[in-house]
XYZ file of C-alpha atoms in Angstrom:
757
model
C -17.044 17.253 15.131
C -13.708 19.031 16.049
C -11.986 19.570 19.722
C -11.438 22.962 20.165
C -7.672 22.752 19.773
C -7.809 20.976 17.085
C -10.274 23.538 15.948
C -6.712 26.249 17.987
C -4.963 23.877 15.979
C -6.075 24.272 12.247
C -6.058 28.423 12.889
C -3.364 27.500 13.623
C -1.743 26.167 10.289
C -3.680 29.083 8.329
C -3.210 32.041 9.976
C 1.121 31.682 11.146
C 2.133 31.190 7.096
C 1.473 34.533 6.349
C 3.302 36.083 9.842
C 5.667 34.044 8.681
C 6.226 35.537 6.140
C 5.886 39.221 6.687
C 8.322 38.508 9.632
C 11.059 37.767 6.713
C 10.322 41.416 4.830
C 14.274 41.420 5.469
C 14.552 38.268 3.879
C 16.606 36.990 6.146
C 15.790 33.721 4.774
C 15.329 31.874 2.126
C 11.522 32.387 0.985
C 11.252 28.633 0.139
C 12.002 28.023 3.946
C 9.077 29.473 4.727
C 6.836 28.265 1.566
C 7.803 25.234 3.043
C 5.683 25.332 5.967
C 3.170 26.936 4.709
C 3.000 23.366 2.386
C 2.315 22.216 5.410
C -0.088 23.646 6.499
C -1.968 23.292 3.600
C -1.817 19.644 3.705
C -2.900 19.465 6.921
C -6.083 21.998 5.573
C -6.599 19.709 2.992
C -6.383 16.130 4.412
C -8.582 16.199 8.034
C -11.491 16.814 5.614
C -11.652 13.027 4.414
C -10.764 11.634 7.484
C -14.312 13.612 8.233
C -16.305 11.558 5.666
C -17.799 8.914 8.211
C -19.435 7.555 4.941
C -16.756 6.520 3.594
C -16.280 1.400 4.137
C -13.216 0.946 6.329
C -10.833 -0.323 4.930
C -9.146 -3.904 6.168
C -5.772 -5.503 5.025
C -5.360 -9.370 5.753
C -1.333 -9.316 5.591
C 0.834 -12.327 7.003
C 3.678 -14.215 5.324
C 2.832 -16.713 2.646
C 1.562 -20.191 3.819
C 0.605 -18.198 7.052
C -3.816 -19.305 5.840
C -4.786 -15.999 5.235
C -6.725 -17.074 2.070
C -8.177 -20.311 4.270
C -8.658 -17.082 6.598
C -10.862 -15.296 4.132
C -12.177 -18.046 2.827
C -13.599 -19.208 5.945
C -14.499 -15.635 7.671
C -15.763 -14.022 4.332
C -17.308 -17.282 2.230
C -18.029 -18.780 4.241
C -15.840 -22.068 4.777
C -16.238 -22.605 0.906
C -12.589 -22.239 -1.380
C -13.353 -19.444 -2.522
C -9.882 -18.092 -2.831
C -7.282 -21.000 -4.164
C -4.135 -21.117 -1.706
C -0.962 -19.898 -3.306
C 2.532 -21.477 -2.979
C 4.654 -18.922 -2.746
C 4.304 -14.770 -2.902
C 4.209 -14.892 -6.624
C 0.996 -16.947 -7.272
C -0.535 -15.302 -4.846
C -2.856 -12.384 -6.556
C -3.561 -9.678 -4.756
C -7.161 -9.813 -4.097
C -10.028 -7.013 -2.926
C -13.705 -8.066 -2.124
C -16.202 -5.063 -2.287
C -20.085 -5.143 -2.331
C -22.510 -5.580 -5.384
C -25.793 -6.745 -5.363
C -24.306 -8.387 -9.188
C -21.574 -10.628 -8.186
C -18.532 -11.244 -10.357
C -14.650 -10.355 -10.854
C -12.896 -8.241 -12.947
C -8.660 -10.223 -12.977
C -5.962 -7.348 -14.216
C -2.703 -8.529 -16.029
C 1.121 -7.158 -16.094
C 1.350 -4.943 -18.724
C 4.125 -6.039 -21.363
C 7.575 -4.088 -19.457
C 5.853 -5.994 -16.185
C 6.729 -9.194 -17.707
C 9.890 -8.268 -19.472
C 11.127 -7.748 -15.812
C 9.968 -10.819 -15.389
C 11.699 -12.775 -17.664
C 14.934 -11.106 -17.288
C 14.533 -11.872 -13.597
C 14.052 -15.444 -13.833
C 17.337 -15.892 -16.376
C 18.990 -13.767 -13.374
C 18.098 -17.251 -11.953
C 20.137 -19.676 -14.612
C 23.304 -17.710 -15.017
C 23.108 -17.405 -11.182
C 23.244 -20.930 -10.900
C 25.624 -22.179 -13.710
C 27.935 -19.453 -11.378
C 27.364 -21.414 -7.987
C 27.832 -24.634 -10.052
C 31.581 -22.885 -12.193
C 32.395 -21.475 -8.342
C 31.995 -24.256 -7.211
C 33.468 -27.154 -9.494
C 36.192 -24.795 -8.921
C 36.768 -24.503 -5.124
C 36.658 -28.409 -5.048
C 38.767 -28.984 -8.411
C 41.421 -26.477 -6.489
C 41.144 -28.661 -2.482
C 41.269 -31.430 -4.292
C 44.535 -30.356 -6.228
C 46.036 -28.884 -2.428
C 45.681 -32.993 -0.924
C 46.997 -34.214 -4.050
C 50.329 -31.888 -3.392
C 50.384 -32.944 0.277
C 50.178 -36.804 -0.883
C 52.620 -36.096 -3.254
C 54.889 -34.451 -0.626
C 54.464 -37.760 1.764
C 54.725 -40.482 -0.938
C 58.389 -38.118 -1.425
C 59.850 -38.289 1.739
C 58.689 -42.562 2.006
C 59.902 -43.389 -0.806
C 56.390 -44.979 -2.416
C 54.793 -45.435 -5.491
C 51.339 -45.767 -5.674
C 49.646 -43.797 -7.042
C 46.230 -42.025 -6.287
C 43.459 -40.860 -9.081
C 42.072 -37.462 -8.405
C 37.867 -38.310 -6.610
C 35.674 -37.241 -9.257
C 33.845 -33.672 -8.152
C 29.919 -33.693 -6.644
C 27.923 -30.622 -6.761
C 24.730 -30.445 -4.573
C 22.174 -28.472 -6.479
C 19.813 -28.006 -4.395
C 21.324 -26.417 -1.880
C 22.903 -24.636 -4.420
C 19.565 -22.953 -5.612
C 19.072 -22.135 -1.388
C 21.595 -19.146 -2.682
C 19.375 -17.733 -5.104
C 18.298 -14.723 -4.512
C 13.723 -15.362 -4.072
C 13.405 -12.780 -6.506
C 14.850 -14.651 -9.388
C 13.788 -17.627 -8.422
C 10.097 -16.417 -8.247
C 10.019 -15.132 -11.598
C 12.004 -18.548 -12.415
C 8.441 -20.299 -11.733
C 6.458 -18.373 -13.169
C 8.723 -18.184 -16.489
C 8.458 -22.045 -16.183
C 4.666 -22.199 -15.159
C 3.432 -19.951 -18.339
C 5.542 -22.295 -20.620
C 3.530 -25.464 -18.976
C 0.659 -23.913 -19.343
C 1.640 -22.984 -22.984
C 0.267 -19.287 -22.985
C 0.344 -17.346 -25.030
C 1.797 -14.372 -23.112
C 1.508 -11.075 -25.443
C -2.302 -11.553 -26.503
C -2.615 -11.090 -22.576
C -0.297 -8.895 -21.158
C -1.856 -4.915 -21.141
C -5.210 -6.400 -20.762
C -8.133 -7.179 -17.959
C -11.252 -9.261 -17.933
C -14.525 -10.142 -16.287
C -14.503 -13.361 -14.705
C -17.409 -15.032 -12.901
C -16.406 -16.657 -9.818
C -16.736 -19.941 -10.370
C -13.567 -19.364 -12.761
C -11.103 -17.883 -10.454
C -8.994 -20.700 -10.044
C -8.372 -20.546 -13.016
C -6.689 -17.287 -12.123
C -5.400 -17.657 -9.533
C -3.280 -19.915 -7.043
C -0.642 -22.376 -7.986
C -2.584 -23.801 -9.848
C -4.482 -22.045 -12.044
C -3.560 -21.416 -15.320
C -3.347 -17.730 -16.169
C -1.983 -17.308 -12.306
C 1.751 -16.259 -14.132
C -0.096 -13.000 -15.333
C -1.737 -12.043 -12.944
C -1.453 -8.783 -11.782
C -4.313 -7.656 -8.982
C -7.984 -9.010 -8.554
C -11.114 -6.718 -7.305
C -14.409 -9.545 -6.187
C -17.691 -8.418 -5.826
C -20.168 -10.187 -4.346
C -23.287 -9.862 -2.828
C -22.134 -9.792 1.363
C -24.143 -8.255 3.977
C -20.763 -8.028 5.811
C -19.157 -6.901 2.780
C -21.589 -3.653 2.705
C -19.203 -1.628 5.858
C -15.780 -3.406 4.546
C -13.507 -2.873 2.178
C -11.032 -6.316 2.030
C -7.876 -7.291 0.294
C -6.184 -10.143 1.439
C -2.626 -9.964 0.029
C 0.560 -11.385 -0.821
C 3.479 -11.446 -0.054
C 5.997 -8.151 -0.102
C 8.869 -9.441 -1.754
C 7.379 -8.224 -4.891
C 9.928 -8.146 -8.100
C 7.216 -6.670 -9.639
C 6.989 -3.135 -8.652
C 3.643 -2.131 -9.954
C 2.330 -4.691 -7.477
C 4.415 -4.336 -4.551
C 3.424 -0.929 -4.677
C -0.142 -1.055 -5.594
C -0.435 -3.495 -2.304
C 1.150 -0.753 -0.001
C -0.921 1.925 -1.166
C -3.809 -0.496 -0.308
C -2.201 -1.469 3.275
C -1.174 2.771 4.170
C -4.959 3.315 3.309
C -6.069 0.841 6.058
C -7.993 1.588 8.956
C -7.439 -2.216 10.626
C -5.747 -5.235 9.985
C -5.712 -9.156 10.733
C -1.934 -9.920 11.275
C -1.536 -13.364 10.554
C 0.838 -16.112 11.218
C 0.925 -19.720 11.087
C 0.300 -21.349 15.102
C 3.696 -24.035 14.732
C 5.728 -21.112 14.006
C 4.363 -17.965 16.336
C 4.895 -14.495 15.534
C 8.611 -15.584 14.285
C 11.565 -12.561 13.627
C 10.103 -12.797 10.076
C 6.513 -11.943 10.739
C 7.425 -9.029 13.147
C 9.797 -7.750 10.417
C 6.826 -8.367 7.879
C 4.965 -5.833 10.001
C 7.441 -3.010 10.490
C 8.817 -3.033 7.258
C 5.628 -2.786 6.019
C 3.085 -0.959 7.307
C 2.755 2.242 7.760
C 3.573 4.159 10.493
C 0.025 5.119 11.668
C -3.384 5.370 10.588
C -4.041 1.331 11.506
C -6.250 2.561 14.130
C -6.485 -1.163 15.057
C -4.444 -4.875 14.824
C -5.570 -8.305 15.206
C -3.080 -10.767 15.899
C -4.545 -14.831 14.440
C -2.795 -17.575 14.950
C -3.646 -19.459 12.278
C -3.995 -23.037 11.948
C -4.460 -23.995 15.734
C -5.176 -27.664 14.707
C -1.362 -28.461 13.413
C -0.214 -26.272 16.984
C -3.245 -28.863 19.290
C -2.001 -32.010 17.296
C 1.700 -31.239 18.081
C 1.284 -31.652 21.953
C 2.984 -34.535 23.709
C 0.947 -37.375 25.452
C 2.677 -37.761 28.502
C 4.078 -41.081 28.828
C 3.144 -42.338 32.409
C 0.110 -43.402 29.763
C -2.244 -40.969 31.495
C -3.769 -39.940 28.670
C -4.709 -36.423 27.767
C -8.813 -34.328 26.867
C -9.157 -32.358 23.804
C -9.149 -29.247 26.541
C -5.548 -29.799 28.480
C -4.073 -30.033 25.171
C -5.895 -26.828 23.733
C -5.324 -25.158 26.471
C -1.697 -25.858 27.014
C -1.148 -25.046 23.025
C -2.373 -21.483 23.420
C -1.384 -20.691 26.916
C 2.677 -21.288 24.797
C 1.950 -19.194 22.152
C 0.208 -16.599 24.092
C 3.529 -15.829 26.168
C 5.104 -16.240 23.322
C 3.663 -13.405 20.872
C 3.627 -11.084 24.600
C 7.699 -12.125 24.967
C 8.510 -11.431 21.370
C 6.647 -8.298 20.900
C 7.852 -6.898 24.634
C 11.474 -7.177 22.856
C 10.946 -6.013 19.792
C 9.155 -3.012 21.352
C 12.220 -3.019 23.747
C 15.203 -2.878 21.514
C 13.247 -0.415 18.586
C 12.806 3.176 20.064
C 10.454 4.709 19.388
C 8.100 1.147 18.792
C 6.777 1.188 15.606
C 2.687 2.092 16.667
C 1.718 -1.247 14.408
C 3.123 -3.353 17.401
C 1.833 -1.341 20.112
C -1.457 -1.018 19.014
C -1.168 -4.917 18.413
C -0.189 -5.393 21.952
C -2.568 -3.869 22.956
C -4.852 -6.610 20.821
C -3.496 -9.722 23.438
C -3.752 -11.937 23.795
C -4.503 -13.573 19.768
C -6.601 -15.207 18.847
C -6.649 -18.925 17.259
C -7.715 -20.558 14.298
C -8.383 -23.183 12.165
C -10.345 -23.026 9.148
C -10.340 -26.693 7.709
C -11.868 -27.293 10.785
C -14.531 -24.544 10.219
C -14.670 -25.922 6.193
C -15.527 -29.662 7.870
C -17.766 -28.920 10.572
C -20.043 -27.130 6.971
C -18.920 -29.647 5.173
C -20.803 -31.850 7.439
C -23.512 -29.840 8.194
C -24.647 -30.383 4.108
C -24.007 -34.317 4.256
C -20.196 -33.928 1.584
C -17.969 -35.731 1.896
C -14.238 -34.611 4.087
C -11.462 -33.899 2.146
C -8.245 -35.942 2.465
C -6.500 -32.666 5.033
C -9.566 -32.507 7.125
C -9.916 -35.887 7.246
C -5.613 -35.910 8.359
C -6.508 -33.304 11.130
C -8.670 -35.293 12.393
C -7.274 -38.550 12.341
C -4.360 -36.343 14.424
C -6.778 -35.241 17.216
C -8.560 -37.806 17.681
C -5.575 -39.370 20.313
C -6.922 -36.611 22.693
C -10.319 -38.063 25.279
C -12.762 -35.593 24.688
C -12.735 -34.964 20.787
C -15.511 -35.524 19.059
C -16.550 -34.676 15.488
C -19.929 -33.418 15.564
C -19.953 -30.413 13.409
C -20.855 -28.222 16.592
C -17.564 -29.506 18.528
C -15.392 -28.789 15.031
C -17.160 -25.164 14.619
C -16.794 -24.100 18.059
C -13.071 -24.817 17.907
C -12.171 -23.688 14.872
C -13.163 -19.963 16.784
C -14.500 -18.748 12.985
C -17.145 -17.146 14.252
C -16.177 -15.919 17.220
C -13.444 -13.889 15.036
C -15.830 -12.898 12.985
C -19.093 -11.766 15.590
C -16.512 -9.927 17.828
C -13.817 -8.001 15.794
C -15.764 -7.352 12.292
C -18.530 -6.491 14.123
C -16.155 -4.092 17.119
C -14.523 -2.614 14.056
C -17.768 -1.802 12.432
C -19.030 -0.356 15.826
C -16.177 1.769 16.514
C -15.732 3.596 12.688
C -16.357 6.682 14.732
C -13.633 5.582 16.721
C -10.871 5.051 14.663
C -11.507 7.887 12.375
C -11.431 10.281 15.150
C -8.145 8.864 15.698
C -6.434 8.526 12.588
C -7.949 12.548 12.706
C -5.674 13.192 16.013
C -2.062 10.968 14.253
C -2.843 13.185 11.237
C -2.891 16.721 13.222
C -0.225 14.684 16.356
C 1.784 14.206 12.984
C 1.935 17.617 11.024
C 2.642 19.183 14.285
C 5.852 17.175 14.469
C 6.661 18.452 11.029
C 6.157 21.816 11.929
C 8.190 22.141 14.597
C 10.518 20.181 12.829
C 10.193 22.641 10.045
C 10.827 25.652 12.901
C 13.743 23.829 13.714
C 15.474 24.554 10.283
C 13.799 27.769 9.791
C 15.464 29.174 12.808
C 19.049 27.386 11.860
C 18.321 28.924 8.759
C 18.323 32.260 10.457
C 21.267 31.467 12.826
C 23.159 30.668 11.003
C 22.925 33.849 7.601
C 23.005 35.183 11.467
C 26.499 34.174 12.041
C 27.992 34.644 8.445
C 26.949 38.133 9.054
C 29.982 38.333 11.716
C 31.914 35.943 10.089
C 32.583 38.096 6.937
C 33.220 40.522 5.474
C 32.153 41.788 1.710
C 35.233 40.646 0.051
C 34.975 37.662 1.882
C 31.719 36.880 0.094
C 32.775 37.608 -3.269
C 35.109 35.103 -3.163
C 32.553 32.558 -1.876
C 30.323 33.519 -4.520
C 33.330 32.848 -6.739
C 33.881 29.640 -5.615
C 29.897 28.401 -5.118
C 29.123 29.220 -8.506
C 32.409 27.776 -10.539
C 32.038 23.832 -8.914
C 28.271 23.870 -9.703
C 29.059 25.042 -13.287
C 31.174 21.599 -13.677
C 27.884 19.598 -12.156
C 26.137 20.175 -15.467
C 26.747 17.108 -16.979
C 26.098 14.823 -14.060
C 22.679 16.336 -13.272
C 21.411 16.664 -16.632
C 22.064 12.484 -16.972
C 20.365 11.944 -13.130
C 17.201 13.790 -14.121
C 17.396 11.516 -17.590
C 17.573 8.364 -15.746
C 14.579 9.408 -13.388
C 12.652 10.460 -16.290
C 12.714 7.045 -17.760
C 12.021 5.693 -14.009
C 8.725 7.982 -14.505
C 8.078 6.694 -17.893
C 8.154 2.691 -17.057
C 6.039 3.635 -13.893
C 3.474 5.732 -15.169
C 2.033 3.323 -18.345
C 1.707 0.595 -15.536
C -0.715 3.236 -13.634
C -2.572 4.254 -16.349
C -4.088 0.348 -16.910
C -4.748 0.536 -12.972
C -6.842 3.295 -13.717
C -8.374 2.303 -17.029
C -9.230 -1.195 -14.947
C -10.965 0.333 -11.442
C -13.460 3.199 -13.341
C -15.950 1.089 -14.800
C -16.447 -0.325 -10.849
C -19.534 0.417 -8.619
C -21.364 1.651 -10.903
C -24.111 -0.745 -9.999
C -27.829 0.797 -9.959
C -30.036 -0.254 -7.581
C -33.500 -1.267 -8.828
C -36.824 -1.313 -5.990
C -39.461 -3.299 -7.045
C -42.376 -3.198 -5.796
C -45.324 -5.338 -5.401
C -48.758 -4.003 -5.294
C -52.113 -6.170 -5.824
C -54.592 -4.126 -7.811
C -58.450 -5.360 -7.272
C -62.197 -4.353 -9.603
C -64.709 -5.506 -9.578
C -68.156 -5.524 -11.607
C -71.818 -6.850 -12.230
C -73.388 -8.595 -14.500
C -77.912 -8.937 -14.808
C -79.309 -12.635 -14.785
C -81.803 -13.339 -17.097
C -84.120 -12.548 -14.293
C -82.914 -9.129 -14.451
C -80.712 -6.821 -12.755
C -82.509 -8.168 -9.445
C -80.634 -10.575 -9.600
C -77.807 -9.476 -11.021
C -74.068 -11.086 -10.517
C -70.612 -9.122 -9.268
C -67.275 -10.633 -9.939
C -64.017 -9.981 -7.735
C -60.791 -9.972 -9.961
C -57.298 -8.949 -8.312
C -54.473 -8.487 -10.150
C -50.477 -8.943 -9.158
C -48.869 -5.398 -10.443
C -44.745 -4.948 -10.252
C -43.421 -2.000 -10.977
C -39.348 -1.690 -10.932
C -38.346 1.597 -10.556
C -34.135 3.518 -9.810
C -32.978 7.012 -8.916
C -31.168 8.473 -11.207
C -29.473 10.408 -8.703
C -27.665 7.061 -7.541
C -26.104 7.344 -11.190
C -25.048 9.821 -10.951
C -23.373 9.373 -7.173
C -21.836 6.816 -9.584
C -20.460 9.064 -12.302
C -18.832 11.746 -9.712
C -17.637 8.377 -7.350
C -16.102 7.023 -10.721
C -14.251 10.236 -11.567
C -13.107 11.456 -7.867
C -11.547 8.123 -7.776
C -9.919 8.682 -11.380
C -8.033 12.125 -10.297
C -7.633 10.157 -6.749
C -5.451 7.591 -8.980
C -4.371 9.158 -11.570
C -2.748 12.600 -9.613
C -1.565 9.625 -6.609
C 0.417 7.711 -9.616
C 2.541 11.475 -10.583
C 3.186 11.938 -7.027
C 4.680 8.633 -6.758
C 6.420 8.448 -9.631
C 9.608 10.752 -9.696
C 12.018 9.209 -6.217
C 12.556 12.659 -5.398
C 14.025 11.207 -2.072
C 16.524 9.473 -4.461
C 17.362 11.889 -7.005
C 17.920 14.402 -5.009
C 20.045 11.745 -2.783
C 22.736 11.531 -5.917
C 23.151 15.217 -6.691
C 23.687 16.267 -3.413
C 26.411 13.863 -3.560
C 27.609 14.803 -7.341
C 27.175 18.741 -5.909
C 29.400 17.760 -2.361
C 32.183 16.096 -3.991
C 33.024 18.798 -5.978
C 33.926 20.709 -2.803
C 36.032 20.510 -0.260
C 35.018 18.746 2.312
C 38.175 20.060 5.069
C 38.231 23.624 4.216
C 36.868 25.923 7.526
C 34.265 27.968 5.116
C 32.368 26.013 3.299
C 29.314 24.701 5.240
C 27.706 21.866 3.615
C 24.530 23.752 4.222
C 25.041 26.102 2.501
C 24.235 24.081 -0.360
C 22.318 21.295 0.162
C 19.422 24.113 1.400
C 19.419 24.936 -2.514
C 19.407 21.674 -3.304
C 16.161 20.532 -1.616
C 14.548 23.839 -2.274
C 15.155 23.285 -6.279
C 14.064 20.378 -6.071
C 10.992 20.400 -4.286
C 9.698 22.982 -7.442
C 9.146 19.797 -9.571
C 5.467 20.418 -10.171
C 3.232 16.952 -11.345
C 0.582 17.876 -13.664
C -2.236 17.678 -12.017
C -5.518 16.315 -13.204
C -9.266 17.413 -13.207
C -12.128 16.126 -15.059
C -15.003 17.414 -15.950
C -18.089 16.029 -13.977
C -20.302 19.330 -14.653
C -20.423 17.550 -18.057
C -20.518 13.658 -17.412
C -23.551 14.606 -15.268
C -25.754 17.101 -17.821
C -25.194 14.133 -20.282
C -27.551 11.769 -17.918
C -29.212 14.650 -16.415
C -30.353 15.854 -20.094
C -32.253 12.736 -20.769
C -33.651 12.439 -17.170
C -35.001 14.986 -15.988
C -37.274 13.283 -13.760
C -35.417 12.418 -10.476
C -36.760 8.468 -10.906
C -37.234 5.612 -14.520
C -39.310 3.095 -14.010
C -39.531 -0.550 -16.294
C -38.113 -0.425 -19.680
C -36.772 3.497 -19.120
C -33.768 1.573 -16.419
C -32.108 0.101 -19.359
C -31.805 2.791 -20.756
C -30.648 4.575 -18.143
C -28.139 2.098 -17.470
C -26.988 2.255 -21.488
C -26.711 5.971 -21.040
C -24.245 5.160 -17.681
C -22.383 2.696 -19.148
C -21.535 5.649 -22.469
C -20.364 8.224 -19.677
C -17.911 5.945 -18.015
C -16.966 5.041 -21.270
C -16.141 9.011 -22.172
C -14.325 8.922 -18.878
C -11.853 6.522 -20.115
C -11.294 8.263 -23.360
C -10.536 11.058 -21.187
C -8.459 9.588 -18.512
C -6.000 7.811 -21.330
C -5.522 11.041 -23.192
C -5.440 13.753 -20.292
C -3.369 10.951 -19.122
C -1.219 10.763 -22.307
C -0.585 14.802 -22.392
C 0.778 14.788 -18.474
C 3.175 12.730 -19.528
C 4.882 14.552 -21.627
C 4.335 17.820 -19.691
C 5.999 15.739 -16.369
C 8.587 15.324 -19.651
C 9.041 18.960 -20.309
C 9.032 19.705 -17.017
C 11.740 17.317 -15.956
C 14.062 17.740 -18.924
C 13.553 21.859 -17.675
C 14.423 21.042 -14.303
C 17.525 18.950 -15.717
C 18.346 21.631 -16.975
C 18.175 24.905 -14.837
C 18.978 23.629 -12.139
C 22.492 24.095 -11.749
C 20.908 28.084 -11.801
C 18.302 27.939 -10.150
C 20.218 26.887 -6.893
C 23.243 29.374 -8.482
C 20.890 32.016 -8.328
C 19.861 31.220 -4.034
C 22.525 31.291 -2.919
C 23.127 34.198 -5.350
C 20.307 36.242 -3.578
C 21.885 34.485 -0.125
C 24.908 36.432 -0.621
C 23.786 38.898 -2.084
C 21.446 40.055 1.384
C 24.077 38.973 3.110
C 25.709 41.944 2.059
C 23.252 44.055 1.789
C 22.435 42.803 5.329
C 25.834 44.606 6.456
C 25.989 47.486 5.169
C 23.641 47.863 8.518
C 25.402 45.178 10.811
C 23.833 45.719 14.262
C 20.428 46.402 12.446
C 20.613 43.669 11.084
C 21.263 41.191 14.152
C 18.599 42.710 15.601
C 16.076 41.727 13.295
C 17.630 38.751 13.171
C 17.311 38.331 16.551
C 13.574 39.039 16.573
C 13.329 36.452 14.438
C 14.031 33.207 15.727
C 11.957 35.011 19.267
C 8.973 35.029 16.840
C 9.946 31.761 15.440
C 10.991 30.454 19.472
C 6.761 31.517 20.440
C 5.456 29.003 17.255
C 7.502 26.402 18.368
C 6.293 26.999 21.936
C 2.466 26.994 21.515
C 2.960 24.678 18.572
C 4.724 21.848 21.836
C 1.563 22.782 24.167
C -0.994 22.355 21.972
C -1.792 18.382 22.899
C -3.951 17.750 18.770
C-alpha cells in the first residue's frame, strides 16, 4: 500500500504536467521541455506498479572479484557442499550462472554468437601483436643503452690510450615481465582462443546455439577445465531446491568482460537485484579493488541489502603466527584475533571510502550498516559433509586441516568443522531474513523510486526555469534585427554540419545492429523457461464387498472385502495459461529493453554536440551554448525505439479451445503439455519475425533522424526566435508572463521539496 505522501506525490505527477502546458500557452519555453517533465511523471506511474507486485521472487546476486570464492560459496549454501559449480581461473572461464527453482532439474547453456567470438579472436590477435611490439621496443631500448655505454667506453679508451676491445653484451628480454603490461581483456581472450584450439572445438557449429544438458555434465561447460568453456555465454540452472522457491540467484563472473553482450547481461541482472552477497577473500580483505568493484558495477539504488562475506577464513586463521615463547595458541584465540583484525579493516576501509566520496555510494552505506562481515570456509563445510558420509577428504581440505592442527583445541569432527565454516548460520540467518523482510525490501525500493523521480523532477523544473529566464533575458538584450542576424548565423553553421551528423548516425546504426543480434539469441533462449506444468498426485483407496453362497445355502453365505489403490494425476489448465502469460510478458520486456539499450543516446548526443559547437566562435559574447545544446537534446530524444506487443489472447485461445475445463487428468496431461509446447514454439517464431521487423523499423528511424536532425534543430531555433520576436512586439506584457511562469515553477519546486516520499 502507498503512504499518504506517496499518494499525494502520484497525484502531483499526474496533474502538474497539464498545468505546465496551460502555463506555457504563450510559448515561453520549448514545448519539448514540458514534454520531458511529463515523460518523467509517466515513467514513475508505470514503474511503481512492478514494485507493488509482492508475488515476484526476490533477486540475489553473488558478486566479487575472480578467485574470491563465489562459486564455492554458492556450492556450500545452495548445493549443500557439493561441487556443482566448477571454480573458474579467470573472468573468461567463469560463466554467468542464473539459478532458479524447478521441479524438473536441468540446465540450459547458451553459447556465444559468431560476432561475439569474432571479438574474442580479434582481441586475442591484439595480445600477440602487443607482445611483439613490447619485445621490439624493449630490444631497441636495450640496444640504445648498450650503444651509449659503448660510446662512453670508447671515449674513455681514447683518453687513456687503451687498445682493449669490448664485445657488445647480448640482449636479454624478460618476456613474462612484459606480459604483465598487456591489457587484461587481451590476455583473457588469448586464453579462450588457446583453450578452444587445445580442446579442438568446431567453433562455428556451436556459435549461436543453445543446449539442454544434464546437471551431472555441467563441468564440461564451465570452469577452467571445461571442454566447451571458451564458447559459453551464460547458463541457467533449474533445481528442485526448496530454498530457491523464494529467490532467483546469480553467480556473476568478473565484469571487466570484453564480450559486451555477456557483461551487459550481468549488469542488467544486478540492476534488478534486491540483495547482494559481496564475497571477498579474507587473506586480502576488502581491498581498494573490491571497493572499486562495488561502486563501479552495482547500481546506485535498488540494492536493499548487502552482506559482506569474508571467504576462505580457514586460510587467514592458518596464517596467524604462533607466539615465540612457545606457550602455544588455541584455535579460538587465533580465530578471534583474525576476525577482530578483519572487522577493523572492513570498518576502516568502508569509512575511508565513504568520507572520500560525497555523496557516498548507496551500496557502501548499505554494506556499512550490515557490518560486521560474515566469515565462511566453504572448504571446511565441504569437508564436514564428506566426513558425515564417510568419504575421503580432498588434498586441499587435508592440507588446510593439517595447517590448522597447530592450534590447540582444533579438531576434525564434522560438527566442529561445520560450525567453523559458518555456512549454515549464513544460510539460516541471511537468506531467511531476506525472505522475511520481503515486504520491507519492496517498500524501500518504492521509496527509492519515488525519491529519485522527485530529484529528477526538481532538476527538470530548474532546467525549464533556466530556459525561461534566458528567454526573458534575450527579450531585454536583443531587438528584432539582432535576432534576425542571430538566426542567419545559426542556420548557416548548422547546415555545414549535415555530413558529419549523418556519418555519426550511420555508425550508431551499425553498433545497434550488432547488439541486437545477440539480444535476440538471449531472448529466444529464455522464452521456453519456467514452463513446467505442476502435476498433482491423488491417492485413494476403493473398498468393495461381495457375497457368495456355500453348498449349504444362503445361511452360510461368505462375504469377501477387496481394497483397490486408485492413483489419479491432475494438472490445472490455468497454470499453463499463467506460464504462457509470464513468457509473453518476459519476452516483450526483454525485447523492448534490448531496443532501448541498443543505442547509446548519451554518447551520440555528445558527439553531435561537439560537431556543432566546434563550428561557432565560443568567444563571441552573443553566442549562448545552451541555445544550441537544448534543441540538440530535444531532437535526439525524439528517436523512438520500436515497441513490440505479442498477441497473448491468441496464445491463450489456442489452449482454451482445446481444454474447456479448468483441470485435466491422467493421459490428458500429456496432451496439455504438447499444446503448451506448440504455443511456446509459436511465440518463438513470432518473436523472431517481429524482432527482425523492429530492427528494420529502427534502421529506418535512425536513417530518417540522421537526415532530418539539422532541420529539426533549425526549426526549434527558428521557432524560439520567432516567439521572441513576437514577444518583443508587446515587451512589457511578455516580461510579465515570464515572471508569472517562473513564479509558478518555483511553487512546484517548493511543493516537491516539502514532500517526504
